[in-house]
XYZ file of C-alpha atoms in Angstrom:
665
model
C -108.033 -106.498 -55.024
C -109.126 -103.101 -56.108
C -105.669 -102.067 -56.481
C -104.713 -104.821 -59.286
C -107.604 -103.634 -61.609
C -106.978 -99.818 -61.360
C -105.969 -98.670 -64.751
C -102.095 -97.415 -65.539
C -100.419 -95.524 -68.278
C -97.586 -97.264 -70.318
C -96.335 -94.294 -72.324
C -99.529 -93.337 -74.227
C -101.529 -96.466 -73.911
C -103.761 -97.649 -70.958
C -103.851 -100.817 -69.366
C -107.193 -101.627 -67.792
C -105.558 -103.153 -64.884
C -101.978 -103.918 -63.464
C -101.803 -107.741 -64.435
C -99.349 -108.512 -66.808
C -98.750 -111.946 -68.697
C -95.053 -111.624 -69.416
C -93.424 -113.296 -72.449
C -92.633 -116.948 -72.496
C -91.537 -119.575 -75.038
C -94.455 -121.653 -75.903
C -93.187 -123.814 -79.009
C -96.494 -123.325 -80.730
C -94.891 -121.661 -83.860
C -92.515 -124.381 -85.405
C -92.049 -122.442 -88.641
C -91.980 -118.986 -87.114
C -95.461 -118.413 -88.328
C -98.475 -117.492 -86.098
C -100.446 -120.533 -85.868
C -104.173 -121.254 -84.502
C -102.878 -122.662 -81.244
C -100.977 -119.548 -80.565
C -103.858 -117.235 -81.496
C -106.400 -119.450 -79.461
C -103.974 -119.527 -76.532
C -103.387 -115.829 -76.204
C -107.115 -115.024 -77.082
C -108.307 -116.971 -74.347
C -106.048 -114.989 -71.690
C -107.387 -111.526 -73.188
C -110.920 -113.007 -72.767
C -109.956 -113.761 -69.176
C -108.823 -110.371 -68.298
C -105.173 -109.824 -68.592
C -104.313 -106.130 -69.022
C -101.317 -106.502 -70.953
C -99.973 -109.524 -72.726
C -96.340 -109.956 -73.923
C -95.544 -112.474 -76.445
C -92.567 -114.038 -77.379
C -89.696 -114.343 -77.675
C -89.883 -113.070 -81.117
C -86.648 -113.557 -83.148
C -85.289 -110.381 -84.945
C -82.699 -112.017 -87.362
C -81.284 -115.391 -88.313
C -78.818 -115.536 -85.315
C -81.219 -114.274 -82.709
C -82.970 -117.666 -82.288
C -84.507 -120.839 -84.200
C -87.679 -121.300 -86.329
C -89.389 -122.281 -83.141
C -89.596 -118.766 -82.137
C -92.371 -116.327 -83.327
C -90.614 -114.757 -86.160
C -90.294 -110.855 -86.718
C -87.338 -110.921 -88.836
C -89.253 -110.585 -92.113
C -92.029 -108.900 -93.558
C -93.912 -112.370 -94.568
C -94.654 -112.671 -90.746
C -96.712 -109.556 -90.450
C -100.227 -110.989 -91.558
C -99.956 -113.555 -89.011
C -99.065 -111.272 -86.290
C -101.938 -109.053 -87.434
C -104.537 -111.970 -86.678
C -102.948 -112.425 -83.370
C -103.305 -108.721 -82.248
C -107.032 -108.666 -83.521
C -107.944 -111.547 -81.395
C -106.458 -109.875 -78.267
C -107.754 -106.400 -79.166
C -111.053 -107.985 -79.418
C -111.429 -108.530 -75.732
C -110.073 -105.201 -74.573
C -106.375 -106.389 -73.945
C -103.283 -104.814 -74.753
C -100.607 -106.826 -76.701
C -96.733 -106.296 -77.037
C -94.011 -108.713 -78.566
C -90.809 -109.377 -76.949
C -87.799 -108.741 -79.412
C -85.324 -111.468 -78.812
C -81.487 -111.887 -79.486
C -80.004 -114.913 -77.653
C -76.556 -114.054 -78.582
C -74.218 -117.057 -77.361
C -77.324 -118.658 -75.706
C -78.665 -119.555 -79.322
C -77.843 -123.315 -79.999
C -76.375 -124.026 -83.544
C -78.405 -126.846 -84.260
C -81.595 -124.567 -84.174
C -79.977 -121.480 -86.061
C -78.173 -123.357 -88.433
C -75.047 -121.492 -87.819
C -72.381 -120.455 -85.240
C -73.750 -118.201 -82.519
C -72.517 -114.513 -82.099
C -71.635 -112.825 -78.951
C -69.385 -109.678 -77.686
C -66.672 -112.014 -76.912
C -65.871 -115.841 -78.030
C -66.606 -117.172 -74.640
C -68.548 -120.413 -74.307
C -71.624 -120.792 -71.905
C -72.825 -123.594 -69.649
C -76.139 -123.521 -71.453
C -75.220 -124.160 -74.738
C -71.602 -125.550 -74.140
C -70.619 -123.982 -77.614
C -68.178 -121.324 -78.398
C -69.751 -118.102 -80.262
C -68.139 -116.038 -82.784
C -66.981 -112.610 -81.629
C -69.125 -109.913 -83.169
C -67.326 -107.307 -85.479
C -68.558 -103.921 -85.821
C -70.683 -104.838 -88.714
C -72.217 -107.700 -86.679
C -73.067 -105.033 -84.055
C -74.832 -102.732 -86.393
C -76.696 -105.339 -88.066
C -78.105 -106.925 -84.849
C -79.148 -103.297 -83.755
C -80.631 -102.870 -87.388
C -82.333 -106.164 -86.684
C -83.837 -104.865 -83.396
C -85.127 -101.585 -85.055
C -86.710 -103.494 -88.148
C -88.375 -105.943 -86.072
C -89.828 -103.120 -83.852
C -91.024 -101.318 -87.267
C -92.909 -104.591 -88.134
C -94.476 -104.751 -84.561
C -95.801 -101.220 -85.201
C -97.277 -102.308 -88.755
C -98.907 -105.396 -87.495
C -100.955 -103.193 -84.916
C -99.274 -104.078 -81.608
C -99.567 -101.469 -78.856
C -95.854 -101.412 -78.040
C -92.641 -103.365 -78.033
C -90.455 -104.943 -75.296
C -86.845 -105.812 -75.687
C -85.144 -108.394 -73.738
C -82.160 -107.035 -71.860
C -82.204 -110.010 -69.227
C -81.548 -113.750 -68.739
C -77.966 -113.731 -70.112
C -79.235 -112.959 -73.623
C -77.344 -110.563 -76.058
C -77.850 -107.275 -74.232
C -76.833 -108.853 -71.054
C -73.641 -110.584 -72.576
C -72.647 -106.984 -73.586
C -73.523 -105.639 -70.214
C -71.400 -108.115 -68.254
C -67.619 -108.077 -67.880
C -67.902 -111.868 -67.635
C -68.938 -112.184 -71.221
C -67.624 -109.104 -72.654
C -63.724 -108.712 -72.936
C -63.858 -106.283 -75.787
C -61.316 -103.346 -76.008
C -63.163 -101.112 -78.505
C -66.113 -98.765 -77.610
C -68.244 -101.551 -76.773
C -66.142 -103.245 -74.102
C -64.282 -102.091 -70.710
C -66.005 -99.707 -68.313
C -69.828 -99.897 -67.596
C -70.289 -96.682 -69.852
C -69.188 -98.806 -72.996
C -70.650 -102.134 -71.938
C -73.973 -100.293 -71.905
C -73.539 -99.022 -75.117
C -75.124 -101.903 -77.030
C -78.156 -102.012 -75.288
C -78.409 -98.095 -75.314
C -77.750 -98.077 -79.147
C -80.634 -100.848 -79.353
C -83.180 -98.558 -77.733
C -82.177 -95.497 -79.439
C -82.343 -97.302 -82.916
C -85.862 -98.911 -81.956
C -87.133 -95.401 -80.704
C -85.928 -93.840 -84.280
C -87.896 -96.626 -86.214
C -91.138 -96.556 -84.131
C -91.441 -92.808 -83.236
C -91.900 -91.044 -79.922
C -95.478 -92.434 -79.307
C -94.917 -96.020 -79.423
C -94.155 -97.730 -76.109
C -90.847 -99.430 -75.500
C -90.540 -101.694 -72.468
C -87.204 -103.133 -71.266
C -87.134 -106.674 -69.744
C -84.282 -106.174 -67.111
C -82.430 -108.252 -64.794
C -82.553 -106.575 -61.327
C -79.480 -108.920 -60.574
C -77.445 -111.366 -62.893
C -76.679 -113.335 -59.927
C -73.542 -114.536 -61.728
C -70.284 -114.776 -59.375
C -67.927 -112.155 -60.573
C -70.857 -110.414 -62.583
C -72.271 -106.975 -62.394
C -74.846 -107.627 -59.881
C -77.247 -105.392 -58.420
C -75.451 -101.958 -58.789
C -74.767 -102.225 -62.500
C -78.627 -103.077 -63.145
C -79.247 -99.876 -61.256
C -76.660 -97.681 -63.324
C -78.089 -99.275 -66.622
C -81.788 -98.653 -65.478
C -81.205 -94.987 -64.942
C -79.678 -94.560 -68.289
C -82.636 -96.358 -70.098
C -84.867 -94.370 -67.856
C -83.185 -91.136 -69.245
C -83.570 -92.262 -72.849
C -87.310 -92.607 -72.241
C -88.030 -96.256 -72.060
C -91.643 -96.485 -71.089
C -91.578 -99.484 -68.636
C -89.358 -101.618 -66.700
C -90.055 -105.562 -66.753
C -87.825 -106.586 -63.831
C -86.689 -110.188 -63.434
C -83.513 -111.779 -62.302
C -80.745 -113.803 -63.103
C -79.154 -115.850 -66.111
C -80.003 -119.290 -67.453
C -76.374 -120.086 -65.894
C -77.003 -118.889 -62.587
C -77.001 -121.276 -59.848
C -79.741 -119.484 -57.868
C -83.169 -120.856 -58.773
C -85.566 -118.341 -60.179
C -88.821 -119.911 -60.768
C -89.445 -123.357 -59.462
C -91.460 -123.856 -56.336
C -88.382 -123.929 -54.159
C -88.241 -120.315 -54.672
C -90.607 -118.363 -52.162
C -93.509 -116.662 -53.543
C -92.351 -113.139 -54.386
C -88.657 -113.763 -53.525
C -87.313 -111.327 -56.113
C -89.846 -108.440 -55.577
C -87.088 -106.437 -54.144
C -85.301 -106.342 -57.353
C -88.216 -104.497 -58.724
C -88.637 -102.209 -55.704
C -85.232 -100.927 -55.997
C -85.271 -100.341 -59.639
C -88.324 -98.495 -58.947
C -86.462 -96.200 -56.727
C -84.161 -94.886 -59.624
C -86.418 -94.875 -62.481
C -89.551 -92.462 -63.304
C -91.500 -94.922 -65.589
C -93.855 -97.847 -64.421
C -92.042 -100.915 -63.091
C -93.477 -104.472 -63.390
C -92.205 -107.198 -60.516
C -92.048 -110.767 -61.815
C -91.097 -114.230 -60.922
C -93.008 -116.565 -58.394
C -95.881 -114.309 -57.905
C -98.895 -116.923 -57.846
C -100.828 -115.521 -55.135
C -103.543 -112.517 -55.787
C -103.163 -111.362 -52.150
C -99.622 -110.985 -52.620
C -99.942 -109.502 -55.990
C -102.356 -107.018 -54.706
C -99.837 -106.165 -51.775
C -97.040 -105.486 -54.149
C -99.043 -102.824 -55.775
C -100.629 -101.487 -52.505
C -97.261 -101.242 -50.887
C -95.515 -99.421 -53.906
C -92.919 -102.141 -54.502
C -93.993 -102.186 -58.065
C -96.587 -100.870 -60.469
C -97.741 -104.035 -62.298
C -97.207 -107.697 -61.588
C -96.058 -110.148 -64.018
C -98.165 -113.600 -63.919
C -96.874 -115.576 -66.891
C -97.253 -119.159 -65.315
C -100.258 -118.034 -63.161
C -101.972 -117.141 -66.694
C -101.153 -120.324 -67.979
C -102.568 -122.155 -65.095
C -105.913 -120.089 -65.218
C -106.579 -117.801 -68.067
C -109.772 -116.540 -66.251
C -107.744 -115.549 -63.041
C -108.318 -111.804 -63.532
C -111.927 -112.025 -64.168
C -112.584 -114.505 -61.250
C -110.810 -111.923 -58.951
C -112.692 -109.124 -60.009
C -115.772 -110.816 -59.500
C -114.778 -111.993 -55.994
C -114.679 -115.701 -57.006
C -110.748 -116.035 -55.673
C -111.394 -119.639 -54.279
C -111.978 -120.612 -57.845
C -108.579 -119.484 -59.302
C -106.539 -122.402 -60.206
C -102.965 -121.035 -59.129
C -99.624 -122.159 -60.534
C -97.728 -124.119 -58.316
C -94.336 -123.598 -60.007
C -93.827 -127.538 -60.834
C -92.579 -126.571 -64.305
C -93.629 -130.117 -65.593
C -95.811 -128.897 -68.520
C -93.996 -125.446 -69.194
C -90.362 -125.215 -68.760
C -89.521 -128.579 -68.781
C -91.461 -128.823 -72.251
C -89.703 -125.784 -73.389
C -86.224 -127.231 -72.947
C -87.373 -130.473 -74.782
C -88.645 -128.459 -77.527
C -92.215 -129.386 -76.900
C -95.375 -127.461 -76.973
C -96.001 -125.937 -73.479
C -98.879 -127.266 -71.398
C -99.631 -127.164 -67.833
C -99.866 -129.519 -65.003
C -103.091 -127.966 -63.383
C -104.692 -126.757 -66.749
C -104.955 -129.443 -69.222
C -106.566 -127.095 -71.615
C -103.305 -124.939 -71.969
C -101.920 -125.204 -75.304
C -105.231 -127.202 -76.654
C -107.710 -124.165 -76.611
C -108.372 -124.510 -80.116
C -109.446 -128.179 -79.934
C -110.593 -128.599 -76.417
C -113.442 -125.888 -75.919
C -114.878 -125.584 -72.458
C -117.592 -128.446 -71.889
C -121.122 -126.646 -71.129
C -123.273 -127.678 -68.457
C -125.928 -130.273 -69.305
C -129.673 -129.836 -68.511
C -129.944 -133.594 -67.351
C -126.648 -134.713 -65.897
C -125.520 -138.086 -65.371
C -124.758 -139.999 -62.091
C -121.015 -140.206 -61.686
C -118.854 -141.918 -58.937
C -115.282 -141.190 -58.562
C -113.325 -143.736 -56.444
C -110.124 -142.055 -55.065
C -109.521 -138.101 -54.132
C -105.946 -137.686 -55.431
C -105.400 -135.210 -58.042
C -106.620 -137.213 -60.959
C -109.770 -137.997 -59.014
C -110.481 -134.668 -57.647
C -109.892 -132.936 -61.101
C -112.052 -135.450 -62.735
C -114.928 -135.042 -60.310
C -114.567 -131.266 -60.404
C -114.822 -131.132 -64.135
C -117.716 -133.674 -64.462
C -119.589 -131.589 -61.918
C -118.873 -128.282 -63.700
C -120.505 -130.079 -66.875
C -123.666 -130.587 -65.092
C -123.568 -134.083 -63.731
C -124.256 -135.289 -60.162
C -120.919 -136.398 -58.636
C -119.846 -138.529 -55.710
C -116.232 -138.939 -54.822
C -115.058 -141.462 -52.275
C -111.861 -141.525 -50.544
C -110.466 -143.917 -47.958
C -108.178 -141.548 -46.468
C -109.552 -138.760 -43.990
C -108.782 -136.062 -46.212
C -108.509 -135.958 -50.103
C -105.305 -134.971 -51.908
C -103.614 -138.502 -52.182
C -99.812 -138.190 -53.083
C -99.993 -134.543 -53.376
C -99.664 -134.370 -49.512
C -96.327 -136.672 -49.680
C -94.811 -134.490 -52.503
C -95.582 -131.392 -50.566
C -94.095 -132.840 -47.162
C -91.038 -130.634 -47.384
C -91.235 -126.888 -46.976
C -89.539 -126.469 -50.543
C -92.295 -128.540 -52.212
C -95.511 -127.303 -50.145
C -97.089 -125.922 -53.247
C -98.044 -129.470 -53.973
C -99.838 -129.614 -50.656
C -101.397 -126.348 -51.541
C -102.877 -127.677 -54.762
C -104.387 -130.592 -52.729
C -106.495 -128.102 -50.721
C -107.119 -126.050 -54.019
C -108.507 -128.999 -55.773
C -110.696 -130.214 -52.914
C -112.291 -126.718 -52.256
C -112.834 -126.274 -56.158
C -114.435 -129.610 -56.355
C -116.858 -128.839 -53.523
C -117.562 -125.298 -54.938
C -118.478 -127.414 -58.228
C -120.996 -129.403 -56.303
C -119.064 -132.796 -55.884
C -120.237 -134.806 -52.754
C -117.042 -135.729 -51.218
C -117.061 -138.588 -48.573
C -113.600 -139.167 -47.048
C -112.758 -142.117 -44.659
C -114.925 -144.581 -46.956
C -113.335 -147.248 -49.129
C -115.155 -147.605 -52.250
C -115.889 -151.145 -52.874
C -117.924 -152.729 -55.410
C -120.940 -152.755 -53.377
C -120.904 -149.326 -52.060
C -120.378 -148.073 -55.717
C -123.412 -150.185 -56.902
C -125.440 -148.798 -54.311
C -125.075 -145.215 -56.075
C -126.589 -146.691 -59.243
C -124.037 -144.577 -61.080
C -124.088 -144.005 -65.050
C -120.156 -143.970 -64.819
C -117.240 -144.705 -62.517
C -114.117 -143.047 -62.784
C -111.539 -145.189 -60.978
C -108.670 -143.018 -59.498
C -107.497 -145.546 -56.824
C -103.837 -144.573 -57.351
C -100.912 -146.685 -56.450
C -99.259 -148.421 -53.787
C -95.313 -148.036 -52.739
C -93.572 -151.225 -54.106
C -91.369 -153.370 -51.627
C -88.579 -155.050 -53.636
C -87.764 -158.741 -53.227
C -84.619 -158.255 -51.261
C -83.401 -160.704 -48.533
C -84.213 -159.299 -44.973
C -86.652 -156.435 -46.405
C -89.248 -157.505 -43.947
C -87.049 -156.764 -40.928
C -88.429 -154.146 -38.566
C -85.662 -151.519 -39.612
C -87.143 -151.409 -42.891
C -89.849 -148.808 -43.833
C -91.495 -146.983 -46.805
C -90.748 -143.424 -48.006
C -94.514 -142.888 -47.907
C -94.626 -143.534 -44.326
C -92.064 -141.451 -43.599
C -93.155 -138.480 -45.500
C -96.602 -138.730 -44.083
C -95.214 -138.771 -40.442
C -96.567 -142.354 -39.587
C -93.080 -143.697 -38.738
C -89.797 -142.505 -37.166
C -86.367 -142.989 -38.410
C -83.024 -143.741 -36.508
C -79.967 -141.432 -36.853
C -78.218 -143.226 -39.777
C -80.569 -143.748 -42.522
C -80.166 -145.306 -46.116
C -82.912 -144.246 -48.536
C -83.051 -147.053 -51.386
C -84.184 -145.214 -54.623
C -82.832 -142.130 -55.991
C -85.752 -140.927 -58.158
C -87.890 -137.772 -57.149
C -89.713 -139.576 -54.076
C -86.218 -140.984 -52.848
C -84.365 -137.582 -53.231
C -87.420 -135.640 -51.612
C -87.295 -138.033 -48.838
C -83.798 -137.757 -48.042
C -84.110 -133.897 -47.926
C -87.146 -134.515 -45.443
C -85.097 -136.573 -43.219
C -82.033 -134.532 -43.464
C -83.767 -131.406 -42.548
C -84.816 -132.865 -39.056
C -83.207 -130.884 -36.467
C -82.354 -127.842 -38.631
C -83.540 -124.355 -37.362
C -86.590 -123.001 -39.277
C -86.800 -119.667 -41.508
C -88.352 -117.781 -38.629
C -85.696 -118.907 -36.122
C -83.062 -118.058 -38.735
C -84.425 -114.574 -39.359
C -84.423 -113.863 -35.284
C -80.976 -115.016 -34.810
C -79.608 -113.088 -37.637
C -81.343 -109.751 -36.794
C -79.860 -110.189 -33.287
C -76.551 -111.248 -34.548
C -76.928 -113.973 -32.030
C -74.672 -116.212 -34.078
C -72.138 -115.632 -36.860
C -72.999 -116.183 -40.681
C -71.282 -119.462 -40.973
C -72.861 -120.674 -37.850
C -76.196 -119.779 -39.066
C -75.937 -121.375 -42.228
C -74.535 -124.641 -40.556
C -77.669 -124.542 -38.347
C -80.100 -124.083 -41.168
C -78.527 -126.823 -43.372
C -77.179 -129.651 -41.099
C -79.696 -131.719 -38.835
C -79.253 -134.819 -36.715
C -79.664 -137.383 -39.190
C -76.650 -139.080 -41.270
C -78.602 -139.719 -44.719
C -77.361 -141.662 -47.623
C -79.404 -142.179 -51.010
C -78.421 -145.420 -52.840
C -79.331 -145.543 -56.478
C -78.927 -148.451 -59.168
C -78.564 -146.121 -62.074
C -75.673 -143.955 -62.927
C -77.533 -140.745 -62.071
C -79.939 -139.421 -59.522
C -83.393 -137.774 -60.260
C -83.658 -139.489 -63.754
C -87.487 -138.962 -63.364
C -87.444 -135.169 -62.564
C -87.554 -132.588 -65.263
C -84.564 -130.749 -66.730
C -85.643 -127.409 -65.287
C -85.938 -128.657 -61.519
C -83.449 -131.615 -61.418
C -80.664 -129.435 -60.643
C -82.407 -127.500 -57.924
C -83.191 -130.996 -56.113
C -79.944 -132.208 -56.569
C -78.255 -129.065 -55.004
C -80.721 -129.646 -52.102
C -79.056 -132.995 -51.386
C -75.735 -131.367 -51.424
C -76.867 -128.520 -49.271
C -78.180 -130.783 -46.562
C -75.310 -132.919 -46.452
C -77.013 -136.093 -47.960
C -74.381 -138.637 -49.441
C -75.280 -140.303 -52.734
C -73.971 -143.794 -53.865
C -74.940 -144.375 -57.690
C -74.490 -147.493 -59.822
C -75.024 -149.453 -56.468
C -77.470 -152.307 -55.934
C -78.802 -153.479 -52.597
C -78.390 -157.041 -52.183
C -79.715 -157.690 -48.647
C -80.571 -156.146 -45.245
C -79.393 -157.617 -41.895
C -79.067 -156.145 -38.318
C -75.545 -155.355 -39.461
C -76.549 -152.957 -41.939
C -77.858 -152.833 -45.832
C -75.578 -154.926 -48.139
C -74.753 -153.352 -51.389
C -72.727 -153.931 -54.666
C -71.060 -151.622 -56.894
C -69.167 -152.694 -60.050
C -68.476 -156.203 -58.371
C -67.162 -154.695 -55.005
C -69.505 -155.734 -51.994
C -70.058 -153.698 -48.995
C -71.988 -153.284 -45.665
C -73.103 -150.093 -44.798
C -74.112 -149.810 -40.981
C -77.482 -148.052 -40.594
C -80.567 -147.806 -38.122
C -83.353 -147.432 -40.765
C -83.619 -148.451 -44.341
C -86.341 -146.259 -46.265
C -87.707 -147.764 -49.477
C -88.292 -145.452 -52.325
C -88.209 -147.714 -55.279
C -91.257 -146.872 -57.361
C -95.204 -147.140 -57.333
C -97.406 -150.028 -58.186
C -100.971 -149.530 -59.649
C -103.919 -150.361 -57.539
C -106.791 -151.153 -59.827
C -108.300 -154.208 -58.314
C -111.631 -152.601 -58.242
C -111.729 -152.534 -61.983
C -112.456 -156.434 -62.165
C -114.974 -156.141 -59.208
C -117.008 -153.650 -61.196
C -116.973 -155.738 -64.544
C -120.406 -156.125 -65.884
C -121.950 -154.424 -62.855
C -121.947 -150.645 -63.890
C -122.542 -149.155 -67.371
C -119.124 -147.487 -67.913
C -115.923 -147.443 -66.165
C -112.900 -145.493 -66.920
C -109.413 -146.045 -65.165
C -107.112 -143.037 -64.596
C -103.822 -142.001 -63.007
C -101.688 -144.274 -61.196
C -104.408 -146.898 -61.194
C -103.788 -147.175 -64.817
C -100.287 -146.721 -64.841
C -97.920 -144.911 -62.287
C -96.651 -141.719 -63.540
C -96.663 -138.056 -62.690
C -99.564 -135.891 -61.042
C -99.794 -134.114 -64.438
C -100.783 -137.199 -66.391
C -103.388 -138.239 -63.586
C -104.805 -134.610 -63.791
C -104.937 -134.670 -67.561
C -106.605 -138.119 -67.562
C -109.097 -136.902 -65.021
C -109.982 -134.108 -67.335
C -110.505 -136.302 -70.399
C -112.322 -138.873 -68.458
C -114.890 -136.184 -67.299
C -115.337 -134.974 -70.937
C -115.947 -138.514 -71.977
C -118.987 -139.187 -69.762
């Protein structure tokens, strides 16, 4: 880990370590003004040891973004920004704002006008057509960047970052897909780079030679027909020649069909983009996207793939990660698992960012850390799922004596089911992390023990937290008791086998993941694929088929018009793409009316059909399991119900309720 904590120069400023928290929309500034929530959030990350914090996006003018972004378009924002800078500097961190202009990605309902872009080409992101920018518009936008940069310097920031990635305005000028101009800003790559280079030149003129400029750059736009990797290298060379002080490398646009950030993306999958940019520039390079493992982060620096690492969501999940790593407390780090439930899903819903594994994220100003009690209470937690483990850990950290009972032979509950497929294994990793951290905090974990009223009373607790979870629902369908019907939970846990032709009833998250789990049976794994590819044992088409077509025929049946209604916006499309990739069929608007030896009887728009199958898998939801609450009534001092035992929802809800329950003791 030592390499992560060596200092580095960015221009004329020194970062105390190689850990960067890149910019991410937080929706903490509903009117553009810096708020207590924003200050507390970033102050906590600075206190936790981040070397460089990049905040944003920060709108540079009325076309760049809505009022929900941090404002840099007017002088009136400077006092609030000064307060933010002071809070970060007080803990030895560097802070830089990201200058943001969305171009055609700006929604008209947010900016109150038609968006602008190099050419009048609508995007799949907004489904709106922008107005083509005239030369006056171009100069206005360039000036907006420069004036915002000058305000940045006046507010006391340590430098400035300009976003030239993700399909925003600079990217739109750079790409032939969105730039059809015939003037000096369109045509060949030299002309298409011109806008971005002029932004840098104008900003440098505004802030002077000794104020660091960072560029957020896509190493590859991953857009079919786009400039791809080579044009990114060409742009990076020119930016480096102009004296850009650091390169923050990401990949893809919002429209790309290649996932960039969810847990389905392998850890560090896009580090290669930073590594290749580093080969052609002379200034520091920051690697980003799905770097949530400290060992991986350290190896990136050690192996010379990048000079710094971006850990945006990692610093949301655990603001004290740098401090813990530096003090050798790696096991206490709460990693980001890439679930997107509290961060990106909230961003797209225009809600403040939170975090599944860190209930305090976004609430730092109202939820201070609970100090340990001199004389703690005796607490019993019934159930070792995510809510129970988090409650137990939090209570123990507050000084209480905590015993946790779990009827299974290992804790983690439904996290193990959610992490059954390789693409979602971060959920299984979270189960291990929560269990380990609960033990480190001092929780007495007793597995393979069912917590009944007698067992709990015997512990003489001051408080009982019931996290007994839920049970899979078995719908009332004729024939559902037949031997060919199994539960999705049993399939995912490996307790039952399935036949060749499988019908999965229920097209929510569990149904989709179960269908993929079954469809992957018989496919080759990643290591085998690599071996066959490197030895040229099969052609590319055959290798793709071997890695995406197994030995099962799988169909998902859903009564609603769409699959995945309970999956967040930022990851739903990824999971639906997995269904298609593995050849899973889907029947929506379809109800199951019966199950017989002939198959499953379904009805769609009045038409009845029998679908032949060998196995029917039920994935129709979860029912709460809270019978213990009545058994404990008037027998213990305090009972708190959390998670699915209270109402079946997501792991994020269970963890949050576990956290609040522990604070309530």
